[in-house]
Amino acid sequence: MFRRVPRDEAFYGLLGRTAAHTLAAARELPALLGATSDAERKAVAKAIADLEGAGDAATHEVIRSATAAFLTPFDRADLITLARALDNCLDQIELAADLVRLHRLSTFPPRVGRQVDTILRMSELTVEAMPRLRSPESLADFWIEINRLENMGDKAHRKLTVEILEEYATDPITALRLLLVVEALEAAINAFETVADTIEGIAVKES
Amino acid sequence: MFRRVPRDEAFYGLLGRTAAHTLAAARELPALLGATSDAERKAVAKAIADLEGAGDAATHEVIRSATAAFLTPFDRADLITLARALDNCLDQIELAADLVRLHRLSTFPPRVGRQVDTILRMSELTVEAMPRLRSPESLADFWIEINRLENMGDKAHRKLTVEILEEYATDPITALRLLLVVEALEAAINAFETVADTIEGIAVKES
Amino acid sequence: MFRRVPRDEAFYGLLGRTAAHTLAAARELPALLGATSDAERKAVAKAIADLEGAGDAATHEVIRSATAAFLTPFDRADLITLARALDNCLDQIELAADLVRLHRLSTFPPRVGRQVDTILRMSELTVEAMPRLRSPESLADFWIEINRLENMGDKAHRKLTVEILEEYATDPITALRLLLVVEALEAAINAFETVADTIEGIAVKES
């Protein structure tokens, strides 16, 4: 009998692939907010949904690999937790995009653009972090910066709820539609924080 | 001194009991949606609340047993996580039911019925899965099907928010009441996915 | 080479400090609800935000200490989970307070005051529990009482959604503002339950 000895590289590669899909999806968000027709919104939301499907496939491959493998770079349960946390970032981005399309929203308070910028920056940082998972304790700059961005995003989110309810004081249905979208964007921002917290937890355990 | 050696069977039995209560509660949901009077809604919501109480008791017994026992079928922490995840399915069903009663809702978009069907199917699958926890790795069909159903439920939920905000464009208060209910149903669907993910995680760790 | 052997006391001290900040913040909530001017609301929300900042600092110190230490009172991962769960209580209190300030809310259904009382009581119980973490299994009275309070809080929350939507039937925007605040209070109550559940889980594992 031969023991299959997976190369750890495979794990980093798969996590890196999910992170890359997440970044690609985040890069579509400005086009979605700026779209001027249903057809345009539909096309962008479709592109993001395709990326989300690809991210899902990579996540399931990580989890299946963890099952079959005799060796994993770190604790199997942590690896799965991290893979799922990463997957959730793209899930929330896809949800936000789909809500924009389904509710046919074309006008947004300016601060929504800043939430999208935060998601974009978090996606870039996460792509850069994945290959550095070989030494999780070296990622302190990553989890500190993600936490800082999340904090800013959180404060912006609160102000967004005020802006939306003031601007649409006479149109509560549109206010509700926008609140659903900004809640999904906030959930995406929180999802990146969970990734950072998970990595920090792994670093603490491995230290 | 004697070491108490619990029969593993007890754990599966208690988890199975919670799952059975969840299924019984899910089976009440169609009657709740079809109820034509406050009295009828109150009676069904009460039946579901009683089942939720019984489920709670079984869950606490699992957790207490894990404490006292010297042997558990798998990792104690995982067992508790699974018991809590399972408990949460029924909690969310009970919340949805109570919101229907408290907000005295009697009319629902058709898609709500399909969300209820999804919860019912997920409950059946979960009841069937519990005795098979002896070999968690054999439950791949379970967690794959639950994930598929969750995905469908998620897509249906998004469309429901659109339908509700369109249909009640001039009645935002009723729209809000319905949104609270469909959010609880969506939380129930997500809770089943957490059960499936937890079992998949256990299977990976045990493999 | 010398192994740093941290005194366990430091962990309890830091967790106790976060709990104390949480209690101090909870004690500000009645003043916030009773505030009669923007300036007053701003001052109270600022005091709570400062406490939240101090709680954050203590939490990060717990996590950093867990990394550097060779000995921790119990499993490192559990310690971090507990520190984050505790931190989240104050985060949610701060969110609720900031939403009251930002949305300039000055009138609340009476039941909101009872939710605040629940948070206050939960904070007191948590402060008392922290030094007793040395023997987590002795904290059964704590987690049982927190669960009981959470259950009550949950039922009150549901009724609050009904009260708000009835009372503001002709003012959906104000209803939405109030729903955001009571949702944050409910999240705070749930956060205390997560603390209790985490401690129960630790007790089970250590038993």
Coordinates of C-alpha atoms in Angstrom, one line a residue:
Chain A
M1 CA 0.0 0.0 0.0
F2 CA 1.1 3.5 -0.9
R3 CA 0.3 6.4 1.2
R4 CA -0.8 9.3 -0.9
V5 CA 1.4 12.2 0.2
P6 CA -0.3 15.4 -1.2
R7 CA 1.9 18.3 -1.9
D8 CA 0.9 21.1 0.5
E9 CA 1.2 23.3 -2.5
A10 CA -2.2 22.0 -3.7
F11 CA -4.0 23.5 -0.7
Y12 CA -2.4 27.0 -1.1
G13 CA -3.1 26.8 -4.8
L14 CA -6.8 26.0 -4.3
L15 CA -7.3 28.7 -1.6
G16 CA -5.4 31.1 -3.9
R17 CA -7.8 30.2 -6.7
T18 CA -10.8 31.0 -4.6
A19 CA -9.2 34.3 -3.5
A20 CA -8.5 35.1 -7.2
H21 CA -12.1 34.5 -8.2
T22 CA -13.2 36.7 -5.3
L23 CA -11.0 39.5 -6.5
A24 CA -12.2 39.1 -10.1
A25 CA -15.8 39.3 -8.8
A26 CA -15.0 42.4 -6.6
R27 CA -13.6 44.1 -9.7
E28 CA -17.0 43.7 -11.5
L29 CA -18.8 45.5 -8.7
P30 CA -18.1 49.1 -10.0
A31 CA -19.5 48.2 -13.4
L32 CA -22.6 46.8 -11.7
L33 CA -23.2 50.1 -9.8
G34 CA -22.6 52.1 -12.9
A35 CA -24.8 49.9 -15.2
T36 CA -27.5 51.9 -17.0
S37 CA -29.7 49.1 -18.3
D38 CA -31.2 45.8 -17.1
A39 CA -29.2 44.0 -19.8
E40 CA -26.0 45.5 -18.5
R41 CA -26.8 44.6 -14.9
K42 CA -27.7 41.1 -15.9
A43 CA -24.4 40.6 -17.8
V44 CA -22.3 41.8 -14.9
A45 CA -24.3 39.8 -12.3
K46 CA -23.9 36.7 -14.5
A47 CA -20.2 37.1 -14.7
I48 CA -20.0 37.4 -10.9
A49 CA -22.3 34.3 -10.5
D50 CA -20.0 32.3 -12.8
L51 CA -17.0 33.3 -10.6
E52 CA -18.9 32.3 -7.6
G53 CA -19.6 28.9 -9.1
A54 CA -15.9 28.5 -9.9
G55 CA -15.0 29.5 -6.3
D56 CA -17.5 27.0 -4.9
A57 CA -15.9 24.2 -7.0
A58 CA -12.4 25.2 -5.7
T59 CA -13.7 25.2 -2.1
H60 CA -15.2 21.8 -2.4
E61 CA -11.9 20.5 -3.9
V62 CA -10.1 21.9 -0.8
I63 CA -12.5 20.1 1.5
R64 CA -12.4 16.8 -0.5
S65 CA -8.5 17.0 -0.6
A66 CA -8.4 17.5 3.2
T67 CA -10.4 14.2 3.5
A68 CA -8.3 12.1 1.2
A69 CA -5.0 13.5 2.3
F70 CA -2.7 12.0 4.9
L71 CA -0.9 15.3 5.4
T72 CA -2.3 18.8 5.4
P73 CA -0.3 22.0 5.9
F74 CA -2.1 22.6 9.2
D75 CA -5.0 21.2 11.3
R76 CA -7.6 19.7 8.9
A77 CA -10.5 21.3 10.8
D78 CA -8.8 24.7 10.5
L79 CA -8.2 24.3 6.8
I80 CA -11.9 23.5 6.2
T81 CA -13.0 26.5 8.4
L82 CA -10.7 28.7 6.4
A83 CA -11.9 27.4 3.0
R84 CA -15.5 28.0 4.0
A85 CA -14.7 31.5 5.4
L86 CA -13.0 32.4 2.2
D87 CA -15.9 30.9 0.1
N88 CA -18.3 33.1 2.1
C89 CA -16.7 36.3 0.9
L90 CA -17.5 35.6 -2.7
D91 CA -21.0 34.2 -1.8
Q92 CA -21.9 37.6 -0.2
I93 CA -20.5 39.6 -3.1
E94 CA -22.6 37.5 -5.5
L95 CA -25.7 38.0 -3.3
A96 CA -25.2 41.8 -3.3
A97 CA -24.7 41.7 -7.1
D98 CA -27.8 39.6 -7.6
L99 CA -29.9 41.8 -5.4
V100 CA -28.9 44.9 -7.5
R101 CA -30.0 43.0 -10.6
L102 CA -33.2 41.5 -9.2
H103 CA -34.3 44.8 -7.6
R104 CA -33.2 46.7 -10.7
L105 CA -31.4 49.3 -8.7
S106 CA -29.5 52.0 -10.7
T107 CA -28.9 54.8 -8.2
F108 CA -26.8 54.5 -5.1
P109 CA -25.7 56.8 -2.3
P110 CA -22.0 57.7 -2.9
R111 CA -20.9 55.8 0.2
V112 CA -21.9 52.5 -1.5
G113 CA -19.1 53.0 -3.9
R114 CA -16.7 53.3 -0.9
Q115 CA -18.0 50.0 0.5
V116 CA -17.2 48.5 -2.9
D117 CA -13.7 50.0 -2.7
T118 CA -13.2 48.4 0.7
I119 CA -14.3 45.0 -0.6
L120 CA -11.9 45.4 -3.6
R121 CA -9.0 46.3 -1.3
M122 CA -9.8 43.4 1.0
S123 CA -9.9 41.0 -2.0
E124 CA -6.5 42.2 -3.1
L125 CA -5.0 41.8 0.4
T126 CA -6.5 38.3 0.6
V127 CA -5.0 37.2 -2.8
E128 CA -1.6 38.4 -1.5
A129 CA -2.1 36.6 1.8
M130 CA -2.9 33.1 0.5
P131 CA 0.7 32.1 -0.6
R132 CA 2.0 33.4 2.7
L133 CA -0.2 30.9 4.6
R134 CA 2.9 28.6 4.8
S135 CA 3.9 30.8 7.7
P136 CA 0.6 32.0 9.1
E137 CA 2.4 34.0 11.9
S138 CA 3.9 36.2 9.3
L139 CA 0.4 37.4 8.3
A140 CA -0.1 39.8 11.2
D141 CA 0.0 42.8 8.8
F142 CA -2.8 41.2 6.8
W143 CA -5.2 40.5 9.7
I144 CA -4.5 43.9 11.3
E145 CA -5.3 45.8 8.0
I146 CA -8.4 43.7 7.3
N147 CA -9.7 44.5 10.8
R148 CA -9.0 48.2 10.3
L149 CA -10.9 48.1 6.9
E150 CA -13.8 46.2 8.5
N151 CA -14.0 48.8 11.2
M152 CA -14.2 51.6 8.7
G153 CA -16.7 49.6 6.6
D154 CA -18.8 49.1 9.7
K155 CA -19.0 52.8 10.5
A156 CA -19.8 53.6 6.8
H157 CA -22.5 51.0 6.8
R158 CA -24.3 52.7 9.8
K159 CA -24.1 56.1 8.1
L160 CA -25.5 54.5 4.9
T161 CA -28.6 53.3 6.7
V162 CA -29.2 56.9 7.8
E163 CA -28.5 58.4 4.4
I164 CA -30.9 55.9 2.7
L165 CA -33.7 56.4 5.2
E166 CA -33.3 60.2 4.9
E167 CA -33.0 60.3 1.1
Y168 CA -35.9 57.9 0.5
A169 CA -38.1 59.2 3.4
T170 CA -41.1 59.2 1.0
D171 CA -40.2 56.0 -0.8
P172 CA -39.8 53.3 1.9
I173 CA -39.9 50.4 -0.7
T174 CA -36.8 51.8 -2.5
A175 CA -35.2 52.3 0.9
L176 CA -35.8 48.7 1.7
R177 CA -34.3 47.5 -1.6
L178 CA -31.2 49.6 -1.0
L179 CA -31.0 48.4 2.6
L180 CA -30.9 44.8 1.4
V181 CA -28.0 45.5 -0.9
V182 CA -25.9 47.4 1.6
E183 CA -26.6 44.7 4.2
A184 CA -25.1 42.1 1.7
L185 CA -22.1 44.4 1.1
E186 CA -21.6 44.7 4.9
A187 CA -21.9 40.9 5.2
A188 CA -19.1 40.6 2.5
I189 CA -16.9 42.9 4.5
N190 CA -17.6 40.9 7.7
A191 CA -16.8 37.7 5.8
F192 CA -13.3 39.0 5.0
E193 CA -12.8 39.8 8.7
T194 CA -13.8 36.2 9.5
V195 CA -11.0 35.0 7.1
A196 CA -8.5 37.3 8.9
D197 CA -9.7 36.1 12.3
T198 CA -9.4 32.5 11.2
I199 CA -5.9 33.0 10.0
E200 CA -5.0 34.8 13.2
G201 CA -6.4 31.9 15.2
I202 CA -4.3 29.4 13.1
A203 CA -1.2 31.5 13.7
V204 CA -1.8 31.5 17.4
K205 CA -2.4 27.7 17.5
E206 CA 0.7 27.0 15.4
S207 CA 2.9 29.4 17.4
Chain B
M1 CA -14.5 3.2 41.2
F2 CA -16.5 2.4 38.2
R3 CA -16.1 4.2 34.9
R4 CA -19.4 4.9 33.4
V5 CA -19.3 3.7 29.8
P6 CA -22.2 5.2 28.0
R7 CA -23.6 3.4 25.0
D8 CA -22.9 5.5 22.0
E9 CA -26.4 4.7 21.0
A10 CA -27.7 7.3 23.4
F11 CA -26.1 10.1 21.5
Y12 CA -27.6 9.0 18.2
G13 CA -30.9 8.5 19.9
L14 CA -31.0 12.0 21.3
L15 CA -29.9 13.6 18.1
G16 CA -32.4 11.5 16.2
R17 CA -35.1 12.7 18.7
T18 CA -34.3 16.4 18.0
A19 CA -34.3 15.7 14.3
A20 CA -37.7 14.0 14.6
H21 CA -39.1 17.0 16.6
T22 CA -37.8 19.2 13.8
L23 CA -39.6 17.2 11.1
A24 CA -42.8 17.2 13.1
A25 CA -42.6 21.0 13.4
A26 CA -41.8 21.4 9.7
R27 CA -44.9 19.3 8.9
E28 CA -47.1 21.9 10.8
L29 CA -45.9 24.7 8.6
P30 CA -48.3 24.2 5.7
A31 CA -51.2 24.3 8.1
L32 CA -49.9 27.5 9.5
L33 CA -49.7 29.2 6.1
G34 CA -53.2 28.0 5.3
A35 CA -54.7 29.0 8.6
T36 CA -57.8 31.2 8.3
S37 CA -58.2 32.5 11.8
D38 CA -56.1 33.8 14.7
A39 CA -57.2 30.9 16.8
E40 CA -56.0 28.4 14.1
R41 CA -52.6 30.2 13.8
K42 CA -52.2 30.2 17.5
A43 CA -52.9 26.5 17.8
V44 CA -50.4 25.6 15.1
A45 CA -47.7 28.0 16.5
K46 CA -48.3 26.5 20.0
A47 CA -47.8 22.9 18.6
I48 CA -44.5 24.0 17.0
A49 CA -43.4 25.8 20.2
D50 CA -44.0 22.7 22.2
L51 CA -41.9 20.7 19.7
E52 CA -39.2 23.3 20.0
G53 CA -39.3 22.9 23.8
A54 CA -38.9 19.2 23.5
G55 CA -36.0 19.6 21.0
D56 CA -34.3 22.0 23.5
A57 CA -34.6 19.4 26.2
A58 CA -33.0 16.7 24.0
T59 CA -30.2 19.0 23.0
H60 CA -29.4 19.9 26.6
E61 CA -29.4 16.1 27.4
V62 CA -26.9 15.5 24.6
I63 CA -24.6 18.3 26.0
R64 CA -24.9 17.1 29.6
S65 CA -24.2 13.5 28.4
A66 CA -21.1 14.6 26.6
T67 CA -19.9 16.1 29.9
A68 CA -20.5 13.1 32.0
A69 CA -19.5 10.5 29.6
F70 CA -16.0 9.0 29.3
L71 CA -16.6 7.9 25.8
T72 CA -18.3 9.8 23.0
P73 CA -18.8 8.5 19.5
F74 CA -16.6 11.3 18.2
D75 CA -14.8 14.4 19.4
R76 CA -16.8 16.0 22.2
A77 CA -16.6 19.5 20.9
D78 CA -17.9 18.3 17.5
L79 CA -20.8 16.5 19.1
I80 CA -21.8 19.7 21.0
T81 CA -21.4 21.8 17.8
L82 CA -23.6 19.3 15.9
A83 CA -26.2 19.2 18.7
R84 CA -26.4 23.0 18.7
A85 CA -26.6 23.2 14.9
L86 CA -29.4 20.7 14.9
D87 CA -31.2 22.6 17.6
N88 CA -31.0 25.8 15.7
C89 CA -33.0 24.4 12.7
L90 CA -36.1 23.9 15.0
D91 CA -35.4 27.3 16.7
Q92 CA -35.6 29.1 13.3
I93 CA -38.8 27.2 12.3
E94 CA -40.4 28.1 15.6
L95 CA -39.4 31.8 15.1
A96 CA -40.9 31.8 11.6
A97 CA -44.1 30.3 12.9
D98 CA -44.4 32.6 15.9
L99 CA -43.9 35.7 13.6
V100 CA -46.7 34.5 11.4
R101 CA -48.9 34.2 14.5
L102 CA -47.8 37.5 16.1
H103 CA -48.0 39.5 12.9
R104 CA -51.3 37.8 12.0
L105 CA -50.3 37.1 8.5
S106 CA -52.7 35.1 6.3
T107 CA -51.6 35.7 2.7
F108 CA -48.2 34.7 1.4
P109 CA -46.6 34.8 -2.0
P110 CA -46.6 31.2 -3.5
R111 CA -42.9 30.9 -3.3
V112 CA -43.2 30.9 0.5
G113 CA -44.9 27.5 0.2
R114 CA -41.9 26.3 -1.8
Q115 CA -39.5 27.5 1.0
V116 CA -41.6 25.5 3.4
D117 CA -41.4 22.4 1.1
T118 CA -37.6 22.8 1.1
I119 CA -37.5 22.9 4.9
L120 CA -39.8 19.8 5.0
R121 CA -37.5 17.9 2.7
M122 CA -34.4 19.0 4.6
S123 CA -36.0 17.8 7.8
E124 CA -36.8 14.4 6.3
L125 CA -33.2 14.0 5.1
T126 CA -31.8 15.0 8.5
V127 CA -34.0 12.4 10.3
E128 CA -32.6 9.8 7.9
A129 CA -29.1 10.9 8.4
M130 CA -28.9 10.8 12.2
P131 CA -28.7 6.9 12.6
R132 CA -26.0 6.9 9.9
L133 CA -23.7 9.2 12.0
R134 CA -21.9 6.0 13.1
S135 CA -20.0 6.3 9.8
P136 CA -20.1 10.0 9.1
E137 CA -18.1 9.5 5.9
S138 CA -21.0 7.6 4.4
L139 CA -23.2 10.7 4.6
A140 CA -21.8 12.5 1.5
D141 CA -25.1 12.1 -0.3
F142 CA -26.8 13.9 2.6
W143 CA -24.5 16.9 2.8
I144 CA -24.4 17.3 -1.0
E145 CA -28.2 17.2 -1.3
I146 CA -28.7 19.6 1.6
N147 CA -26.2 22.0 0.0
R148 CA -28.1 21.7 -3.3
L149 CA -31.4 22.5 -1.6
E150 CA -29.9 25.4 0.3
N151 CA -28.7 26.8 -2.9
M152 CA -32.2 26.6 -4.4
G153 CA -33.7 28.1 -1.3
D154 CA -31.2 31.0 -1.4
K155 CA -32.2 31.8 -4.9
A156 CA -35.9 31.6 -4.1
H157 CA -35.4 33.8 -1.1
R158 CA -33.9 36.6 -3.2
K159 CA -36.8 36.4 -5.6
L160 CA -39.2 36.5 -2.7
T161 CA -37.8 39.9 -1.5
V162 CA -38.5 41.2 -5.0
E163 CA -42.0 39.8 -5.2
I164 CA -42.9 41.1 -1.7
L165 CA -41.6 44.6 -2.4
E166 CA -43.4 44.7 -5.7
E167 CA -46.7 43.2 -4.5
Y168 CA -46.8 45.4 -1.4
A169 CA -45.4 48.6 -3.1
T170 CA -48.1 50.6 -1.4
D171 CA -48.1 48.8 1.9
P172 CA -44.6 48.8 3.2
I173 CA -45.6 47.7 6.7
T174 CA -47.1 44.5 5.4
A175 CA -44.0 44.1 3.2
L176 CA -41.9 44.4 6.4
R177 CA -43.9 41.8 8.2
L178 CA -43.5 39.3 5.3
L179 CA -39.8 40.1 5.0
L180 CA -39.4 39.1 8.7
V181 CA -41.1 35.8 8.1
V182 CA -39.2 34.9 4.9
E183 CA -35.9 35.9 6.6
A184 CA -36.7 33.4 9.4
L185 CA -37.5 30.7 6.9
E186 CA -34.2 31.4 5.1
A187 CA -32.4 31.2 8.4
A188 CA -34.0 27.8 9.0
I189 CA -32.7 26.6 5.5
N190 CA -29.2 28.0 6.4
A191 CA -29.3 26.2 9.7
F192 CA -29.8 22.8 8.0
E193 CA -26.8 23.7 5.8
T194 CA -24.7 24.3 8.9
V195 CA -25.8 20.8 10.2
A196 CA -24.6 19.3 6.8
D197 CA -21.3 21.3 6.9
T198 CA -20.7 20.2 10.5
I199 CA -21.2 16.5 9.6
E200 CA -18.9 16.9 6.5
G201 CA -16.3 18.5 8.8
I202 CA -16.6 15.6 11.2
A203 CA -16.2 13.1 8.3
V204 CA -13.1 14.8 7.1
K205 CA -11.5 14.8 10.6
E206 CA -12.4 11.1 11.2
S207 CA -11.2 10.0 7.8
Chain C
M1 CA 16.8 29.7 26.7
F2 CA 14.0 30.5 29.2
R3 CA 10.4 29.5 28.6
R4 CA 8.1 32.3 29.4
V5 CA 5.5 31.0 31.8
P6 CA 2.7 33.5 31.9
R7 CA 0.6 33.6 35.0
D8 CA -2.8 32.3 34.1
E9 CA -4.1 35.2 36.1
A10 CA -3.4 37.5 33.3
F11 CA -5.9 35.8 31.0
Y12 CA -8.7 36.0 33.6
G13 CA -7.7 39.6 34.3
L14 CA -8.0 40.6 30.6
L15 CA -11.3 38.8 30.1
G16 CA -12.6 40.4 33.3
R17 CA -11.5 43.8 32.0
T18 CA -13.5 43.3 28.8
A19 CA -16.5 42.2 30.8
A20 CA -16.2 45.2 33.1
H21 CA -16.1 47.6 30.0
T22 CA -19.2 45.8 28.7
L23 CA -21.0 46.3 32.0
A24 CA -20.0 50.0 32.1
A25 CA -21.4 50.4 28.5
A26 CA -24.6 48.6 29.4
R27 CA -25.0 51.0 32.3
E28 CA -25.0 53.9 29.9
L29 CA -27.9 52.5 27.8
P30 CA -30.7 53.8 30.0
A31 CA -29.3 57.4 29.8
L32 CA -29.1 57.0 26.0
L33 CA -32.8 56.0 25.7
G34 CA -33.8 58.8 28.0
A35 CA -31.7 61.5 26.3
T36 CA -33.6 64.6 25.2
S37 CA -31.1 66.2 22.8
D38 CA -28.7 65.3 20.1
A39 CA -25.9 66.6 22.3
E40 CA -26.9 64.3 25.1
R41 CA -27.2 61.2 22.8
K42 CA -23.8 62.1 21.3
A43 CA -22.1 62.3 24.7
V44 CA -23.5 58.9 25.8
A45 CA -22.7 57.2 22.5
K46 CA -19.2 58.6 22.7
A47 CA -18.7 57.2 26.2
I48 CA -19.9 53.8 25.0
A49 CA -17.6 53.9 21.9
D50 CA -14.7 54.7 24.2
L51 CA -15.5 51.7 26.3
E52 CA -15.7 49.6 23.2
G53 CA -12.3 50.8 22.1
A54 CA -10.9 49.8 25.5
G55 CA -12.6 46.4 25.3
D56 CA -11.1 45.9 21.8
A57 CA -7.6 46.6 23.2
A58 CA -8.1 44.1 26.0
T59 CA -9.3 41.5 23.6
H60 CA -6.3 41.9 21.3
E61 CA -4.1 41.6 24.3
V62 CA -5.7 38.3 25.2
I63 CA -5.1 37.0 21.7
R64 CA -1.6 38.2 21.5
S65 CA -0.9 36.7 24.9
A66 CA -2.2 33.4 23.8
T67 CA 0.2 33.4 20.9
A68 CA 3.3 34.2 22.9
A69 CA 2.5 32.1 25.9
F70 CA 3.6 28.5 26.4
L71 CA 0.9 27.9 28.9
T72 CA -2.7 28.9 28.7
P73 CA -5.4 28.1 31.3
F74 CA -7.2 26.0 28.7
D75 CA -7.1 25.2 25.0
R76 CA -5.7 28.2 23.1
A77 CA -8.3 28.1 20.4
D78 CA -11.1 28.1 23.0
L79 CA -9.5 31.0 24.8
I80 CA -9.5 33.0 21.5
T81 CA -13.1 32.0 20.7
L82 CA -14.2 33.1 24.2
A83 CA -12.3 36.4 24.0
R84 CA -13.9 37.1 20.6
A85 CA -17.4 36.1 21.8
L86 CA -17.0 38.4 24.8
D87 CA -15.8 41.2 22.6
N88 CA -18.8 40.9 20.4
C89 CA -21.2 41.7 23.3
L90 CA -19.8 45.2 23.6
D91 CA -19.5 45.6 19.9
Q92 CA -23.3 45.0 19.5
I93 CA -24.1 47.4 22.5
E94 CA -22.0 50.0 20.8
L95 CA -23.7 49.4 17.5
A96 CA -27.2 49.8 19.1
A97 CA -26.0 53.0 20.8
D98 CA -24.5 54.5 17.7
L99 CA -27.7 53.8 15.7
V100 CA -29.8 55.6 18.3
R101 CA -27.5 58.6 18.0
L102 CA -27.2 58.5 14.2
H103 CA -30.9 58.0 13.6
R104 CA -31.7 60.6 16.3
L105 CA -34.2 58.4 18.0
S106 CA -35.8 59.8 21.1
T107 CA -39.0 57.7 21.6
F108 CA -39.0 54.0 22.2
P109 CA -41.6 51.3 22.9
P110 CA -41.5 50.4 26.7
R111 CA -40.3 46.9 25.9
V112 CA -37.0 48.4 24.6
G113 CA -36.2 49.4 28.2
R114 CA -36.7 45.8 29.2
Q115 CA -34.3 44.6 26.5
V116 CA -31.8 47.0 28.0
D117 CA -32.4 45.6 31.5
T118 CA -31.8 42.2 30.1
I119 CA -28.4 43.3 28.6
L120 CA -27.5 45.0 31.9
R121 CA -28.3 41.8 33.9
M122 CA -26.4 39.7 31.4
S123 CA -23.4 42.0 31.7
E124 CA -23.4 41.8 35.5
L125 CA -23.6 38.0 35.4
T126 CA -20.7 37.9 32.9
V127 CA -18.5 40.1 35.1
E128 CA -19.2 37.7 38.0
A129 CA -18.4 34.7 35.8
M130 CA -15.0 35.7 34.6
P131 CA -12.9 35.0 37.8
R132 CA -14.7 31.7 38.1
L133 CA -13.4 30.5 34.7
R134 CA -10.6 28.8 36.7
S135 CA -13.2 26.0 37.1
P136 CA -15.5 26.3 34.1
E137 CA -17.6 23.4 35.2
S138 CA -18.7 25.4 38.2
L139 CA -20.4 27.9 35.9
A140 CA -23.5 25.9 35.1
D141 CA -25.7 28.4 37.0
F142 CA -24.2 31.2 34.8
W143 CA -24.9 29.5 31.4
I144 CA -28.3 28.3 32.5
E145 CA -29.4 31.8 33.6
I146 CA -28.0 33.5 30.5
N147 CA -29.9 31.0 28.3
R148 CA -33.1 31.7 30.3
L149 CA -32.6 35.5 29.8
E150 CA -31.8 35.1 26.1
N151 CA -35.0 33.1 25.7
M152 CA -37.0 35.9 27.4
G153 CA -35.2 38.5 25.3
D154 CA -36.0 36.6 22.1
K155 CA -39.7 36.5 22.9
A156 CA -39.7 40.2 23.8
H157 CA -37.9 41.0 20.5
R158 CA -40.6 39.3 18.4
K159 CA -43.3 41.3 20.2
L160 CA -41.3 44.5 19.7
T161 CA -41.3 44.0 15.9
V162 CA -45.1 43.8 16.2
E163 CA -45.4 46.8 18.4
I164 CA -43.2 48.9 16.2
L165 CA -45.0 48.0 13.0
E166 CA -48.4 48.7 14.6
E167 CA -47.4 51.9 16.3
Y168 CA -45.7 53.3 13.2
A169 CA -48.1 51.9 10.7
T170 CA -48.2 55.3 8.9
D171 CA -44.5 56.0 9.4
P172 CA -42.5 53.1 7.9
I173 CA -39.2 55.0 7.9
T174 CA -39.3 55.5 11.7
A175 CA -40.4 51.9 12.0
L176 CA -37.3 50.9 10.1
R177 CA -35.0 53.0 12.2
L178 CA -36.4 51.4 15.4
L179 CA -36.2 47.9 13.9
L180 CA -32.5 48.5 13.2
V181 CA -31.9 49.5 16.9
V182 CA -33.9 46.6 18.4
E183 CA -32.1 44.2 16.0
A184 CA -28.8 45.4 17.4
L185 CA -30.0 45.0 21.0
E186 CA -31.2 41.4 20.1
A187 CA -27.7 40.7 18.6
A188 CA -26.2 41.9 21.9
I189 CA -28.4 39.5 23.8
N190 CA -27.5 36.7 21.4
A191 CA -23.8 37.6 21.9
F192 CA -24.0 36.9 25.6
E193 CA -25.6 33.6 24.9
T194 CA -22.7 32.7 22.7
V195 CA -20.3 33.6 25.6
A196 CA -22.4 31.2 27.8
D197 CA -22.4 28.5 25.2
T198 CA -18.7 28.8 24.7
I199 CA -18.0 28.5 28.4
E200 CA -20.3 25.5 28.6
G201 CA -18.4 23.9 25.7
I202 CA -15.1 24.5 27.5
A203 CA -16.5 22.9 30.6
V204 CA -17.6 19.9 28.7
K205 CA -14.2 19.5 27.1
E206 CA -12.3 19.9 30.3
S207 CA -14.6 17.6 32.3

